JSON list of C-alpha atoms in Angstrom, two decimals:
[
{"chain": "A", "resi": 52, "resn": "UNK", "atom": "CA", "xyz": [3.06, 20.80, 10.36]},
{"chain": "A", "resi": 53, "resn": "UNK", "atom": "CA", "xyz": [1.88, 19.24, 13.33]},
{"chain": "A", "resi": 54, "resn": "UNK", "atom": "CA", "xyz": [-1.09, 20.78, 15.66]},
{"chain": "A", "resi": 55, "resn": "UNK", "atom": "CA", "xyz": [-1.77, 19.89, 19.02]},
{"chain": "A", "resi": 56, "resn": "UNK", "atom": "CA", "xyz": [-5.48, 18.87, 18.56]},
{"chain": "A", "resi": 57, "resn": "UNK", "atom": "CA", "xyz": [-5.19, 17.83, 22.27]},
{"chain": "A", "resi": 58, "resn": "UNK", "atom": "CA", "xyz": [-2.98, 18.05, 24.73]},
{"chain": "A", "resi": 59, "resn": "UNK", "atom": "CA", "xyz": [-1.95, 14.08, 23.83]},
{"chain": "A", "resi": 60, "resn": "UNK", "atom": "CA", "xyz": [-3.44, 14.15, 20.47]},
{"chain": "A", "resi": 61, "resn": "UNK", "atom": "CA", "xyz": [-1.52, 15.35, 17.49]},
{"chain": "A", "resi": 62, "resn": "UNK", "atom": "CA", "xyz": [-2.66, 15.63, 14.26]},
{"chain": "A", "resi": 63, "resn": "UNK", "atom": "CA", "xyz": [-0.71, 15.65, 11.46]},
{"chain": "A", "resi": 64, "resn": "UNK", "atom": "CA", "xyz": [-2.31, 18.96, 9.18]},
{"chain": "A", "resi": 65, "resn": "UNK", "atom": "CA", "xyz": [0.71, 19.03, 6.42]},
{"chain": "A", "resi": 66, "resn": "UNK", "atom": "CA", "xyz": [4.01, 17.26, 5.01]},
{"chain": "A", "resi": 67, "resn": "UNK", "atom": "CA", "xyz": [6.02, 19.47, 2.21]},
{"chain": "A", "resi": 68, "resn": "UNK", "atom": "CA", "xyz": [6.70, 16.96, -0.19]},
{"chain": "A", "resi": 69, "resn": "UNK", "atom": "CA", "xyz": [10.43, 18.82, -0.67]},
{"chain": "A", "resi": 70, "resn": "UNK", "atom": "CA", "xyz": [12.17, 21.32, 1.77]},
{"chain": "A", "resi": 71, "resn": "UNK", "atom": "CA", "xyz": [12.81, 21.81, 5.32]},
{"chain": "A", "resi": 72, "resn": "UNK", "atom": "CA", "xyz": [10.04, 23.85, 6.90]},
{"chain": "A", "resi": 73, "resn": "UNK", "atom": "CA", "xyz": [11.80, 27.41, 8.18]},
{"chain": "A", "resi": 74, "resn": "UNK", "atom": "CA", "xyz": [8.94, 29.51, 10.08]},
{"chain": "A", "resi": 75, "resn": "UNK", "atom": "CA", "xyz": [5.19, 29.29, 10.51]},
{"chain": "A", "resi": 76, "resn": "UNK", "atom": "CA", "xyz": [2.92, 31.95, 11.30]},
{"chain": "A", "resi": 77, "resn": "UNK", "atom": "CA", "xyz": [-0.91, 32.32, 11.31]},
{"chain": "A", "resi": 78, "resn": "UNK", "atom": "CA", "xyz": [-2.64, 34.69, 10.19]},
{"chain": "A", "resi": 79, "resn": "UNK", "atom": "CA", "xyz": [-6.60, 35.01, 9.37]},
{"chain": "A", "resi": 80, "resn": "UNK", "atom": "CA", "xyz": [-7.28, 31.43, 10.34]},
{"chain": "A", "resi": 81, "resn": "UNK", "atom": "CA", "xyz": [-4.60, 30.45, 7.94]},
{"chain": "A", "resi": 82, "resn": "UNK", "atom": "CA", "xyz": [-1.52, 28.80, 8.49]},
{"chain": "A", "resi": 83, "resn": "UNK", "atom": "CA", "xyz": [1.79, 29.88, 6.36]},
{"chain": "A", "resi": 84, "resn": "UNK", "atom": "CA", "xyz": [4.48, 27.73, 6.33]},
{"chain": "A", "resi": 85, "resn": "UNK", "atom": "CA", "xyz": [7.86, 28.67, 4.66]},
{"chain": "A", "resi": 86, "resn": "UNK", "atom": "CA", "xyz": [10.51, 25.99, 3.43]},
{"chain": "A", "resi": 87, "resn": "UNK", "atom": "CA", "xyz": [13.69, 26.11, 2.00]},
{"chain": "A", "resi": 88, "resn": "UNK", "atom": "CA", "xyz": [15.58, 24.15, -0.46]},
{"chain": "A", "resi": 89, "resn": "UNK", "atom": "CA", "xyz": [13.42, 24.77, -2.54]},
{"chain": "A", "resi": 90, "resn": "UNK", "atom": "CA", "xyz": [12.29, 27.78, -1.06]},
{"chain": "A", "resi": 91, "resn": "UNK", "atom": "CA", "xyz": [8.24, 28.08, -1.07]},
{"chain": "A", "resi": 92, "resn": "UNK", "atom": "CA", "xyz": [5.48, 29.17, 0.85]},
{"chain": "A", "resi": 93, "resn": "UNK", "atom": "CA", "xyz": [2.61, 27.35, 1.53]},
{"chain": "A", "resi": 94, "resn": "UNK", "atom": "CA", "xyz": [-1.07, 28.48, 2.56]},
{"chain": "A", "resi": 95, "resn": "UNK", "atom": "CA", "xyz": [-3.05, 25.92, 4.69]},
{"chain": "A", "resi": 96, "resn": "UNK", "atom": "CA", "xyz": [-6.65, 26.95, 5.22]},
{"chain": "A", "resi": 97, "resn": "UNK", "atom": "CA", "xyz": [-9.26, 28.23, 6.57]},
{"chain": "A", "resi": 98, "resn": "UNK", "atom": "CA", "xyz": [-10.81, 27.03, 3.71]},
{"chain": "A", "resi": 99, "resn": "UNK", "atom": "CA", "xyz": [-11.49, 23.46, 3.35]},
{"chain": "A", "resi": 100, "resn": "UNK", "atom": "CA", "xyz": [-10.17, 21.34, -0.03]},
{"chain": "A", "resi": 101, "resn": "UNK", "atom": "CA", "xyz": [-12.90, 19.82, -2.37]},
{"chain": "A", "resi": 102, "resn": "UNK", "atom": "CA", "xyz": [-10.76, 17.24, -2.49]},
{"chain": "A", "resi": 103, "resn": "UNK", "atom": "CA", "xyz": [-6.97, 15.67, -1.93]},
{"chain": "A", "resi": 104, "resn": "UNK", "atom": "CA", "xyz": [-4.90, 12.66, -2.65]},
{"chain": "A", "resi": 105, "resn": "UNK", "atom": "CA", "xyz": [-3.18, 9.91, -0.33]},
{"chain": "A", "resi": 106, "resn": "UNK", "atom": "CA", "xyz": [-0.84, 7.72, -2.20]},
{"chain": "A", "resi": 107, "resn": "UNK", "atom": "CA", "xyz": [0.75, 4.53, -0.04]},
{"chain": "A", "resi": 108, "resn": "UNK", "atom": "CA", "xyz": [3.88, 3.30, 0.78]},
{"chain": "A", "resi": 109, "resn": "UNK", "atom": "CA", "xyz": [5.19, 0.39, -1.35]},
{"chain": "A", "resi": 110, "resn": "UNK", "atom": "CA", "xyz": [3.64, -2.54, -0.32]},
{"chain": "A", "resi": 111, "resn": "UNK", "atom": "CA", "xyz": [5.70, -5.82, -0.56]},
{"chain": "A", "resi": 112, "resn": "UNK", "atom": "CA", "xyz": [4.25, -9.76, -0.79]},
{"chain": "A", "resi": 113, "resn": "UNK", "atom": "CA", "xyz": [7.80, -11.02, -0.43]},
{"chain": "A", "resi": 114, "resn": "UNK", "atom": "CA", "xyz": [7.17, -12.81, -3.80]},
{"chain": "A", "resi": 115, "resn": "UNK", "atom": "CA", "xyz": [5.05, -12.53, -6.96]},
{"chain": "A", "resi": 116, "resn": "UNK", "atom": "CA", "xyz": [1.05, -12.51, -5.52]},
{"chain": "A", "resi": 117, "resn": "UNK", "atom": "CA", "xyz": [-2.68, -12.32, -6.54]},
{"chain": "A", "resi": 118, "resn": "UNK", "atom": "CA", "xyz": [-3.53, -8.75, -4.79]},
{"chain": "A", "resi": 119, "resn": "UNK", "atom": "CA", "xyz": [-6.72, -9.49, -3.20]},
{"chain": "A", "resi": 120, "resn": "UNK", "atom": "CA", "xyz": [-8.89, -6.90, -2.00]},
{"chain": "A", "resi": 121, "resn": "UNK", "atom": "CA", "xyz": [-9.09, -3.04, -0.47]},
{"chain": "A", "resi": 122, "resn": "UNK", "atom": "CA", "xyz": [-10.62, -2.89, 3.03]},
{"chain": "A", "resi": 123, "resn": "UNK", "atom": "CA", "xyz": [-11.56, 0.75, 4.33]},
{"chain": "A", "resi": 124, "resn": "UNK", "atom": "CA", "xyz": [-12.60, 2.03, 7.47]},
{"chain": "A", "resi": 125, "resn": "UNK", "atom": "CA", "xyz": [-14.41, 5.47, 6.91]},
{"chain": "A", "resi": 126, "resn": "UNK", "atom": "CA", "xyz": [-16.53, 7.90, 7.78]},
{"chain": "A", "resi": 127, "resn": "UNK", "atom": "CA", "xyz": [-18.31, 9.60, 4.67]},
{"chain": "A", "resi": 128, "resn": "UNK", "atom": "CA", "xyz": [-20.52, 12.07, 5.68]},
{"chain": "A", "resi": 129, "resn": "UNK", "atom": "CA", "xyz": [-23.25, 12.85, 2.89]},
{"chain": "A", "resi": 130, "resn": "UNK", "atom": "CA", "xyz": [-22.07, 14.80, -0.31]},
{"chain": "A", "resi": 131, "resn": "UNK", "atom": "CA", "xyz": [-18.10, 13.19, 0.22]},
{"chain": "A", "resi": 132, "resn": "UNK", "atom": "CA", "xyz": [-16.66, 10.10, -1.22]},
{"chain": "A", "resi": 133, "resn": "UNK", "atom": "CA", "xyz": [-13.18, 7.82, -0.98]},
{"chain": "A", "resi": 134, "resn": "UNK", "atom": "CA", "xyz": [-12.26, 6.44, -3.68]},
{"chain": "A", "resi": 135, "resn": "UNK", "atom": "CA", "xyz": [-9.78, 3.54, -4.80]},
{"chain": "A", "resi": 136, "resn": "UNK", "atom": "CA", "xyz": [-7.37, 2.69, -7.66]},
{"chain": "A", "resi": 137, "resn": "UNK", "atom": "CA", "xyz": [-4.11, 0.48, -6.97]},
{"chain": "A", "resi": 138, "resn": "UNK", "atom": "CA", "xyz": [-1.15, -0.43, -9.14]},
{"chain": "A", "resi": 139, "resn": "UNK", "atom": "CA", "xyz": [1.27, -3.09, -9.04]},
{"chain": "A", "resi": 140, "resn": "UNK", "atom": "CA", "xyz": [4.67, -4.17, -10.21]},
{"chain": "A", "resi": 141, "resn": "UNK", "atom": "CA", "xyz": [7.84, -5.88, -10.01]},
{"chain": "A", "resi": 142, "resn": "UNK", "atom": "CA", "xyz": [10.19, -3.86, -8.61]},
{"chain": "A", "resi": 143, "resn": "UNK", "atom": "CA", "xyz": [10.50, -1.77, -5.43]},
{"chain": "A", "resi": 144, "resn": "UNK", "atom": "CA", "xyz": [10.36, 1.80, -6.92]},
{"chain": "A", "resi": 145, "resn": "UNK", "atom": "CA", "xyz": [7.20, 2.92, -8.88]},
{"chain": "A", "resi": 146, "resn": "UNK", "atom": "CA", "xyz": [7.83, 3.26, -12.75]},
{"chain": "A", "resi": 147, "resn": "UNK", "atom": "CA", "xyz": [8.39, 1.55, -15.84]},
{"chain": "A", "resi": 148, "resn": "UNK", "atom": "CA", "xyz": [7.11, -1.98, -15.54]},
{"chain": "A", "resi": 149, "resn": "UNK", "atom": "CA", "xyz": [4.09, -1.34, -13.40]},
{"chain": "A", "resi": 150, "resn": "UNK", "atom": "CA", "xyz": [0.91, -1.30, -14.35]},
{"chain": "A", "resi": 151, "resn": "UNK", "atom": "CA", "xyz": [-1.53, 1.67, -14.53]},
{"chain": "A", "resi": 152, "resn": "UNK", "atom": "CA", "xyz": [-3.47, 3.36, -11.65]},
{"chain": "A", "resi": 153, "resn": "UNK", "atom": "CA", "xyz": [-7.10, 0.93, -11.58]},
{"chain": "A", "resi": 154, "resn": "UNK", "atom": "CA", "xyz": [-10.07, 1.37, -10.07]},
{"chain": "A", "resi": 155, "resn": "UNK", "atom": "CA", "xyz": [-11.37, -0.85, -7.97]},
{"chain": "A", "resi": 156, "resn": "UNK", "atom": "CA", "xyz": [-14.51, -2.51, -8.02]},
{"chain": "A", "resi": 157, "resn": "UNK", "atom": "CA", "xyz": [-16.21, -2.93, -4.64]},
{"chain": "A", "resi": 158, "resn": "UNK", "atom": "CA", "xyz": [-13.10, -3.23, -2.55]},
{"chain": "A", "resi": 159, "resn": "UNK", "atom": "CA", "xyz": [-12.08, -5.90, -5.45]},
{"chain": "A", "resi": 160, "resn": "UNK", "atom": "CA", "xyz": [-8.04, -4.88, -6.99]},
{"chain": "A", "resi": 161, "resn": "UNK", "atom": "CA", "xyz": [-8.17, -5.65, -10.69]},
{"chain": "A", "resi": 162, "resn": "UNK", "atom": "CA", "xyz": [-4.16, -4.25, -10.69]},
{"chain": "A", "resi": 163, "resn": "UNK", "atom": "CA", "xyz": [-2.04, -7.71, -12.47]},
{"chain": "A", "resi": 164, "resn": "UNK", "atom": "CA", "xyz": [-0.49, -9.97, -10.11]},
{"chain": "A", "resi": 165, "resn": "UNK", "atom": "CA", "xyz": [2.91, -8.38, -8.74]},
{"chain": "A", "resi": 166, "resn": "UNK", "atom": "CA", "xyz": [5.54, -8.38, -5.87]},
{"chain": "A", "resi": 167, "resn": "UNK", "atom": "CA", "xyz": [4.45, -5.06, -5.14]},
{"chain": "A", "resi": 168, "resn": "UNK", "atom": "CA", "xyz": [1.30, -2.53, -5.16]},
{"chain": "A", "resi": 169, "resn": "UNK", "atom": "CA", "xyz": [0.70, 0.47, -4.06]},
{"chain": "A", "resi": 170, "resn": "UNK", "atom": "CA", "xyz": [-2.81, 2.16, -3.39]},
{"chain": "A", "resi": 171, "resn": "UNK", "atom": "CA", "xyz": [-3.86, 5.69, -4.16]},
{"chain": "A", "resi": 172, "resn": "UNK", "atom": "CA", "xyz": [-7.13, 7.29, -1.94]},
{"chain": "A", "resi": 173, "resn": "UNK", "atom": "CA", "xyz": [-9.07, 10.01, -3.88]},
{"chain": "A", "resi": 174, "resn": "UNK", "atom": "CA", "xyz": [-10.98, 11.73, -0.70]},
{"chain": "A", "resi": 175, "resn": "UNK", "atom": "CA", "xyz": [-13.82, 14.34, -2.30]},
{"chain": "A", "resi": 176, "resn": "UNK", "atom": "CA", "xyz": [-16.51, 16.47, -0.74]},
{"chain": "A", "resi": 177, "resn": "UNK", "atom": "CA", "xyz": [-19.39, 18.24, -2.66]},
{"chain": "A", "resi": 178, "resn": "UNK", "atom": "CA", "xyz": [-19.98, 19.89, 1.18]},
{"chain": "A", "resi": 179, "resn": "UNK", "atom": "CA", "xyz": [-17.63, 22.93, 2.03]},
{"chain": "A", "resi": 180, "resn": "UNK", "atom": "CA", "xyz": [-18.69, 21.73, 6.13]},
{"chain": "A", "resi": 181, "resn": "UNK", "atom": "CA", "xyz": [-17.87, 18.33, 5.21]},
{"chain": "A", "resi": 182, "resn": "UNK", "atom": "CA", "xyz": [-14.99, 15.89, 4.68]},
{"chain": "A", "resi": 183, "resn": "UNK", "atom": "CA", "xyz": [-14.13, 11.92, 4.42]},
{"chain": "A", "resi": 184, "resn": "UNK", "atom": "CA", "xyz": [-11.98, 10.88, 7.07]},
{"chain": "A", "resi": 185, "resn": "UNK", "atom": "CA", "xyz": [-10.00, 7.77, 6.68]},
{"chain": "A", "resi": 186, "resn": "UNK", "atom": "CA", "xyz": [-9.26, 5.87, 9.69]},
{"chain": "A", "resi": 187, "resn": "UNK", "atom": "CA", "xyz": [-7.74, 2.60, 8.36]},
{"chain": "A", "resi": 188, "resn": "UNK", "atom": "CA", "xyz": [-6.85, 0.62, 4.80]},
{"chain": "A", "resi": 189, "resn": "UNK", "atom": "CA", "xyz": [-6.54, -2.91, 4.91]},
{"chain": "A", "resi": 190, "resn": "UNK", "atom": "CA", "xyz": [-5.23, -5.23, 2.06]},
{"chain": "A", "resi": 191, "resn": "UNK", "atom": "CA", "xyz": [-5.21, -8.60, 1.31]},
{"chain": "A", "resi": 192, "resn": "UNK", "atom": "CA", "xyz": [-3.26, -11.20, -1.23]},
{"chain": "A", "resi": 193, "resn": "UNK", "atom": "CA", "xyz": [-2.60, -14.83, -1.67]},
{"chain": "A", "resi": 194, "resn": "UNK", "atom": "CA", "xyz": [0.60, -15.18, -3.32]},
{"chain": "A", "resi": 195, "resn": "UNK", "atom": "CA", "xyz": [1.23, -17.50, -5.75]},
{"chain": "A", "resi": 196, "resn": "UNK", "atom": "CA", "xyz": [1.12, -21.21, -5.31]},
{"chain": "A", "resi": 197, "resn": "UNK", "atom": "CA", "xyz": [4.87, -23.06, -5.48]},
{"chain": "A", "resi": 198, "resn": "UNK", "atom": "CA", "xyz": [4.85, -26.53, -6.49]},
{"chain": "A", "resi": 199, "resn": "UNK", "atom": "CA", "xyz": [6.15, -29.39, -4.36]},
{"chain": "A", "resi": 200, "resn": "UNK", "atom": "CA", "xyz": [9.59, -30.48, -3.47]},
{"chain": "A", "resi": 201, "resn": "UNK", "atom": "CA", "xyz": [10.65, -33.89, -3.61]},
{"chain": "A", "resi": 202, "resn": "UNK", "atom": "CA", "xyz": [14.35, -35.26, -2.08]},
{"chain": "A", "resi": 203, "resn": "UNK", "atom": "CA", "xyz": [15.05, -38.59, -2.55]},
{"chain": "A", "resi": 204, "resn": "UNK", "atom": "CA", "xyz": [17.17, -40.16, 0.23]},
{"chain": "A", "resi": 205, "resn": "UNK", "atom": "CA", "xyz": [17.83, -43.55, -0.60]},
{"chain": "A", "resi": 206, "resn": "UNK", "atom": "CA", "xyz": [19.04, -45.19, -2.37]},
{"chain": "A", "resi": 207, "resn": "UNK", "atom": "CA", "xyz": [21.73, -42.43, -3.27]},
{"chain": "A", "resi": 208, "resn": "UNK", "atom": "CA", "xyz": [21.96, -40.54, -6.42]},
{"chain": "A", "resi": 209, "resn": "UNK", "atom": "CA", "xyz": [23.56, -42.27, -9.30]},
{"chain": "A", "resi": 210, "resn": "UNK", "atom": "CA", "xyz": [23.30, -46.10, -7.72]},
{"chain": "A", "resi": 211, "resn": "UNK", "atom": "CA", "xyz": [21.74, -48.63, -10.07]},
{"chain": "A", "resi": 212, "resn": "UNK", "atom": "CA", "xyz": [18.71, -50.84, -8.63]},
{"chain": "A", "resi": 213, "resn": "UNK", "atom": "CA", "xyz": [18.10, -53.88, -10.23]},
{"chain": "A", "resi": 214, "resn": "UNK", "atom": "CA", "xyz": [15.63, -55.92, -7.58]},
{"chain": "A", "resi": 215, "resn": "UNK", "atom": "CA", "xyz": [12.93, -54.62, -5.01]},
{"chain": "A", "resi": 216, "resn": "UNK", "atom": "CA", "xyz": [14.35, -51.32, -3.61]},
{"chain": "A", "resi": 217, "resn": "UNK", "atom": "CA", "xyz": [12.96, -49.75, -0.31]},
{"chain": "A", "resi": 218, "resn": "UNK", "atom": "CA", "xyz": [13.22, -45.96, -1.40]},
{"chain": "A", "resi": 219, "resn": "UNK", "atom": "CA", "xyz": [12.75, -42.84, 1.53]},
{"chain": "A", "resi": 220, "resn": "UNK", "atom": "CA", "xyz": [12.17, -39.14, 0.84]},
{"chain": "A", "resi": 221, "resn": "UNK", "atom": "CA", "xyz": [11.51, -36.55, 1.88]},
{"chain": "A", "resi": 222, "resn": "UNK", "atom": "CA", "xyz": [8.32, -34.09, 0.57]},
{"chain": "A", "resi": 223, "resn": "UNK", "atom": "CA", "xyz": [7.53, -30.09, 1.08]},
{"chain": "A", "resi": 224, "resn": "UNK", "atom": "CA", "xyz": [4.45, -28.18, -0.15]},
{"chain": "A", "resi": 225, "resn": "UNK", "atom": "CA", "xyz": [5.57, -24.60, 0.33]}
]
């Protein structure tokens, strides 16, 4: 569900985690929004939540990395709160192999080193006039340090030196 905040500024209010949404309506300062497959109805508002959950996309370092830390850009108004926990694994899909959801520790991820991690944002407000609003997540990593590669080029593999040799190679530090 998508209203027009502005006339060039949508804001995104709701996405049904299953279903294709069928009709809206409004009613009472509430919005109603059916879906089917599986058919439901959902309430949005007037009322504000005390609090809701953001989960990330998969994040990917390419290769096994040292997750670094969380940057947030928000606005917490007094009485509301963002909080962190990440989690990090292996393999592309979320499951068996990764580790548990962790808090983090001033921005710091404590989740093991992994391919892949995932952050979860905990938004709360003790305020019923007030909310956190998230404007941007940053994260950071180092991945893991490869070792060396050495070539040699000559003499060629296999031939048997038995006085002063010139050698050449060639050297890569990924």
């Amino acid at each position: 569900v998508i209203r027009a905040a502005g006339k060039l500024d949508p804001e995104l209010l709701f996405r049904p985690k299953s279903g294709l949404a069928t009709a809206i309506t409004e009613q009472g300062g509430a919005l109603y929004l059916a879906t089917s497959g599986p058919a439901t109805l959902w309430k949005l508002g007037p009322e504000r939540a005390v609090s809701g959950t953001v989960v990330s996309d998969v994040l990917d370092a390419g290769r096994a990395a040292k997750w670094g830390r969380v940057t947030i850009s928000a606005e917490t108004p007094e009485g509301t709160e963002v909080r962190v926990r990440t989690r990090s694994g292996d393999s592309p899909v979320p499951g068996e192999g990764w580790s548990a959801w962790i808090p983090t520790a001033s921005g710091a991820i404590a989740s093991p080193a992994g391919r892949y991690l995932q952050y979860r944002l905990t938004l709360t407000s003790g305020k019923p006039d007030a909310s956190p609003v998230v404007r941007q997540v940053s994260v950071s990593r180092r991945p893991q340090n490869r070792p060396p590669q050495l070539a040699i080029r000559s003499p060629e593999a296999g031939r048997r030196v038995s006085k002063q040799q010139s050698m050449k190679w060639q050297a890569e530090d990924p």
